[in-house]
XYZ file of C-alpha atoms in Angstrom:
231
model
C 0.000 0.000 0.000
C 2.800 2.403 0.898
C 5.682 0.890 -1.056
C 6.034 4.053 -3.137
C 6.850 6.098 -0.027
C 10.433 7.111 0.707
C 10.198 8.477 4.255
C 8.434 7.169 7.353
C 7.884 9.623 10.206
C 7.058 8.137 13.596
C 5.714 9.588 16.786
C 7.696 8.269 19.768
C 5.701 8.076 23.015
C 2.831 5.552 22.917
C 3.732 4.657 19.309
C 7.206 3.098 19.582
C 8.350 3.727 23.156
C 5.984 2.310 25.790
C 5.291 5.370 27.886
C 2.701 3.652 30.082
C 4.952 0.769 31.135
C 7.908 3.086 31.679
C 5.911 5.656 33.604
C 4.115 3.128 35.793
C 7.367 1.442 36.809
C 8.912 4.825 37.628
C 5.871 5.857 39.662
C 6.004 2.615 41.626
C 9.645 3.344 42.469
C 8.733 6.867 43.607
C 5.823 5.539 45.669
C 8.199 3.198 47.515
C 10.997 5.746 47.925
C 8.738 8.461 49.329
C 6.806 5.990 51.518
C 3.473 7.178 50.195
C 1.751 4.082 51.560
C 2.522 5.262 55.101
C 1.037 8.641 54.136
C -2.271 7.015 53.256
C -1.804 6.921 49.478
C -2.251 3.492 47.834
C -0.159 2.802 44.740
C -3.187 2.616 42.445
C -4.380 6.028 43.666
C -0.963 7.571 43.009
C -0.671 6.074 39.522
C -4.285 6.863 38.694
C -4.037 10.491 39.761
C -0.790 10.888 37.820
C -2.475 9.581 34.668
C -5.446 11.901 35.129
C -3.356 15.028 35.728
C -0.716 14.186 33.126
C -3.220 13.451 30.356
C -5.033 16.721 30.967
C -1.792 18.725 30.934
C -0.683 17.118 27.672
C -4.139 17.684 26.176
C -3.827 21.365 27.019
C -0.306 21.466 25.573
C -1.464 19.930 22.278
C -4.316 22.444 22.205
C -1.828 25.299 22.564
C -3.249 26.368 25.933
C -0.026 25.900 27.924
C 3.685 25.392 27.332
C 5.950 22.607 28.534
C 7.125 24.585 31.554
C 3.629 24.269 32.995
C 3.856 20.486 32.767
C 7.242 20.514 34.459
C 6.149 22.884 37.219
C 2.539 21.879 37.876
C 2.368 18.129 37.368
C 3.479 16.703 40.702
C 2.218 19.607 42.864
C -1.233 19.047 41.340
C -1.017 15.291 41.889
C 0.059 15.554 45.518
C -2.482 18.275 46.242
C -5.269 16.091 44.843
C -4.068 13.313 47.162
C -4.169 15.693 50.173
C -0.373 15.922 50.336
C 0.673 19.566 50.292
C 4.451 19.251 50.047
C 6.080 21.440 47.404
C 9.589 20.219 48.190
C 8.578 16.594 47.709
C 6.710 17.476 44.523
C 9.784 19.207 43.101
C 12.017 16.265 43.999
C 9.561 13.796 42.485
C 9.389 15.741 39.240
C 13.177 15.823 38.937
C 13.480 12.107 39.625
C 10.633 11.262 37.283
C 12.124 13.083 34.295
C 15.546 11.551 34.945
C 14.446 7.964 35.593
C 11.453 7.411 33.316
C 13.338 7.946 30.009
C 15.905 5.305 30.979
C 13.317 2.526 30.875
C 13.787 0.152 27.922
C 10.170 -0.716 27.192
C 8.862 -0.629 23.633
C 5.372 -1.030 22.219
C 4.787 -4.614 21.125
C 6.000 -5.082 17.559
C 8.033 -1.865 17.428
C 11.428 -3.525 17.071
C 10.172 -5.959 14.429
C 8.631 -3.140 12.423
C 11.753 -0.982 12.533
C 14.000 -3.894 11.577
C 11.656 -4.646 8.672
C 11.667 -1.128 7.213
C 15.241 -0.134 8.063
C 17.318 0.407 4.941
C 14.245 0.591 2.715
C 12.947 3.970 3.886
C 14.314 7.068 5.518
C 13.161 6.779 9.140
C 12.541 9.830 11.305
C 10.872 10.886 14.551
C 8.510 13.837 15.012
C 7.743 14.394 18.689
C 6.310 16.972 21.056
C 8.301 15.394 23.890
C 10.975 17.235 25.831
C 14.134 17.757 23.773
C 16.534 16.676 26.477
C 14.938 13.288 27.119
C 13.724 11.971 23.761
C 17.224 10.886 22.774
C 17.563 9.044 26.083
C 14.343 7.139 25.362
C 15.570 6.140 21.910
C 18.863 4.873 23.304
C 17.228 3.143 26.268
C 14.857 1.313 23.951
C 17.713 0.320 21.649
C 16.152 1.976 18.593
C 18.054 5.243 18.203
C 20.263 3.879 15.433
C 17.284 3.371 13.124
C 16.538 7.084 12.752
C 18.178 9.656 10.515
C 16.466 12.678 12.065
C 14.759 13.272 15.400
C 12.604 16.370 15.078
C 11.342 17.757 18.378
C 8.942 20.622 18.854
C 11.709 22.489 20.658
C 14.031 22.289 17.665
C 11.302 23.039 15.120
C 9.805 25.901 17.098
C 6.325 24.458 16.597
C 4.499 21.472 18.026
C 2.151 18.956 16.492
C -0.542 19.377 15.202
C 0.769 22.693 13.813
C 1.390 22.291 10.090
C 4.685 24.132 10.455
C 6.391 21.327 12.381
C 5.575 18.972 9.500
C 6.838 21.553 7.001
C 10.020 21.828 9.076
C 10.379 18.031 9.013
C 10.047 17.943 5.229
C 12.812 20.515 4.812
C 15.048 18.920 7.433
C 14.873 15.504 5.765
C 14.650 16.666 2.128
C 11.375 14.773 1.885
C 8.270 15.547 -0.130
C 4.813 15.246 1.383
C 3.660 12.840 -1.321
C 6.604 10.535 -0.546
C 6.060 10.611 3.220
C 3.983 8.740 5.774
C 3.229 9.718 9.386
C 2.663 6.950 11.941
C 1.274 7.889 15.335
C -1.239 7.192 18.079
C -2.667 10.651 18.718
C -5.704 11.409 16.547
C -5.163 15.163 16.745
C -1.443 15.874 16.940
C -0.274 13.013 14.710
C -3.130 12.158 12.382
C -5.104 15.357 11.873
C -1.846 17.326 11.943
C -0.291 15.222 9.190
C -3.528 15.307 7.181
C -3.578 19.103 7.214
C 0.071 19.096 6.123
C -0.807 16.917 3.119
C 0.902 13.790 4.463
C -0.659 10.319 4.434
C -1.231 8.910 7.897
C -1.264 5.586 9.727
C -3.348 5.802 12.889
C -2.017 3.356 15.487
C -5.200 2.920 17.494
C -5.139 -0.040 19.889
C -7.530 1.723 22.290
C -10.309 2.571 19.810
C -9.959 6.331 20.041
C -12.178 8.563 17.949
C -10.446 10.424 15.121
C -11.703 13.698 13.601
C -10.737 12.529 10.118
C -10.639 9.232 8.274
C -6.948 8.261 8.309
C -5.236 6.769 5.294
C -4.852 3.557 7.302
C -5.864 2.544 10.820
C -4.137 -0.301 12.648
C -4.519 -2.011 16.014
C -0.961 -3.355 16.198
C 2.354 -2.243 14.748
C 2.788 -5.637 13.105
C -0.179 -4.830 10.871
C 1.826 -2.036 9.275
C 4.455 -4.538 8.125
C 1.917 -5.802 5.594
C 1.743 -2.365 3.962
C 5.357 -1.099 3.891
């Protein structure tokens, strides 16, 4: 289906690198280290509140309502406050540990390594991510997949974030790719799929959780292995 393409652009978190597994393991380590159980906070409450707060902050970031500094500064204070733990010093320490430890986890989405090994050498492979500049490279190395990619385009480097068309335009120029020869693979229906669509790029919507998408993607898949049948 996509054999005429020359460049594959991947999102990183939730598409190739398993953010949920990495984050949950890191949160469990923080829960133990800070003895949150003795403070009346069960592990599932801590992880659940993190997911709730984190997802809302990233939703607001993708919508252009906040910048990344707000995520860095507000995430753990909001989580602890919601759990009736008003401790700014602990929140600051947790945030620093989280951003240093979580990216070192090696977990990949099922099928990611097989897919990359299958397409490596046949396409130009690149990353387009809204993730923090300083940690995306760590994730790629930790997962053992950094060597597959020619370019890693972050929103910080591009000056724009997905779904803004300009980050996709930047990616085309950076990689000497043409939109008609390119394919965007990602899990976010807005930032990855609608963003690529508006930039004129075909899209593969990795949708294991049955999310709603505002457009009809070029292809929708439930597992990364499905894509191997089309590239």
